[in-house]
Tab-separated table of C-alpha atoms in Angstrom:
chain	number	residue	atom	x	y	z
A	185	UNK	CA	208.635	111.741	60.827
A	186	UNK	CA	205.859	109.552	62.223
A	187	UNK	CA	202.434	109.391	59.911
A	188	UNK	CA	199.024	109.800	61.522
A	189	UNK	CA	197.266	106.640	61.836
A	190	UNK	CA	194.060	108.141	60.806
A	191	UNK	CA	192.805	111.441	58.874
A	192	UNK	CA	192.021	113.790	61.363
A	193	UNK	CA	196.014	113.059	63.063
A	194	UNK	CA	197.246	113.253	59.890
A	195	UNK	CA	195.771	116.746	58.931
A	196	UNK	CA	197.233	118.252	62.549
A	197	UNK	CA	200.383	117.019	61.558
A	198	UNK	CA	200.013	118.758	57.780
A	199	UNK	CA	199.131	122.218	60.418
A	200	UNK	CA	201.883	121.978	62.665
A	201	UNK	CA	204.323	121.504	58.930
A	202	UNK	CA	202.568	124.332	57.603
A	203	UNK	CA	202.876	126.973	61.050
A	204	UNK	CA	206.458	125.699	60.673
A	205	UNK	CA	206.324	127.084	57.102
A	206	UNK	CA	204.638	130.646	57.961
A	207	UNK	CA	207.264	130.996	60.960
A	208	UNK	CA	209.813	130.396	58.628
A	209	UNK	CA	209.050	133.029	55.980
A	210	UNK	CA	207.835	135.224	58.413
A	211	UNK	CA	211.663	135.228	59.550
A	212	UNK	CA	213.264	135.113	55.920
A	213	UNK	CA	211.033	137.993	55.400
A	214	UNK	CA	212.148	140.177	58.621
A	215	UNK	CA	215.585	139.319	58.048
A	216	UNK	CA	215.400	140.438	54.305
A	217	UNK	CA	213.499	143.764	55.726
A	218	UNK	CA	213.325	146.558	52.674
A	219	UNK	CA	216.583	145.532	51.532
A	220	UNK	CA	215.463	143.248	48.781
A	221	UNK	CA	212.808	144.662	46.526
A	222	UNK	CA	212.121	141.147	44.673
A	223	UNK	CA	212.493	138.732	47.352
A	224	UNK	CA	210.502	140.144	50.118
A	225	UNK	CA	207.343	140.532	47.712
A	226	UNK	CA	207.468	137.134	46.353
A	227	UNK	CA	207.811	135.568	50.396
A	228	UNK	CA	205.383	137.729	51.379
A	229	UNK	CA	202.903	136.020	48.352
A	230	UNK	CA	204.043	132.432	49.320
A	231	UNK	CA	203.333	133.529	52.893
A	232	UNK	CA	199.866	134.488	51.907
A	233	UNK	CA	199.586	130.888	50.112
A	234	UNK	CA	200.431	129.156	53.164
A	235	UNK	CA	198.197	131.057	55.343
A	236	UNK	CA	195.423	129.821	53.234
A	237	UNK	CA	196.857	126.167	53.713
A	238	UNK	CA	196.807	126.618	57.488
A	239	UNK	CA	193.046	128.027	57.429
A	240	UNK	CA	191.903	125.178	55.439
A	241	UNK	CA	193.052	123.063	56.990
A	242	UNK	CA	192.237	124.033	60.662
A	243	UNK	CA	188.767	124.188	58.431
A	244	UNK	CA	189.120	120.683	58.005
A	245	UNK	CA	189.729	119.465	61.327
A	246	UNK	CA	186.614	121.352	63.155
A	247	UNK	CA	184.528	119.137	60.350
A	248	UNK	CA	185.906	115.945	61.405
């Protein structure tokens, strides 16, 4: 992984790890489907977490 050499690069890189994130639960949580009761609720709150993440931080970057 390369680091941003200054703020604003290194929040766009924090985005792009975070839509990584929310396309990965978004698949655990299709794959899962109804078939698990527990897990798909808690993803689905740790989705909703990292959706926040992404919006502040997009937040962020129109600032700078």
């Amino acid at each position: 992984m390369v680091q941003g050499s200054g703020l604003e690069e290194m929040i766009r890189e924090d985005l792009v790890a975070e839509r990584v994130a929310l396309e990965s639960y978004g698949e655990v949580i299709r794959y899962r489907g109804e078939n698990d009761p527990t897990t798909r609720p808690m993803l689905e709150e740790i989705l909703a977490v990292e959706e926040e993440h992404a919006e502040d931080l997009q937040a962020l970057i129109q600032k700078l």
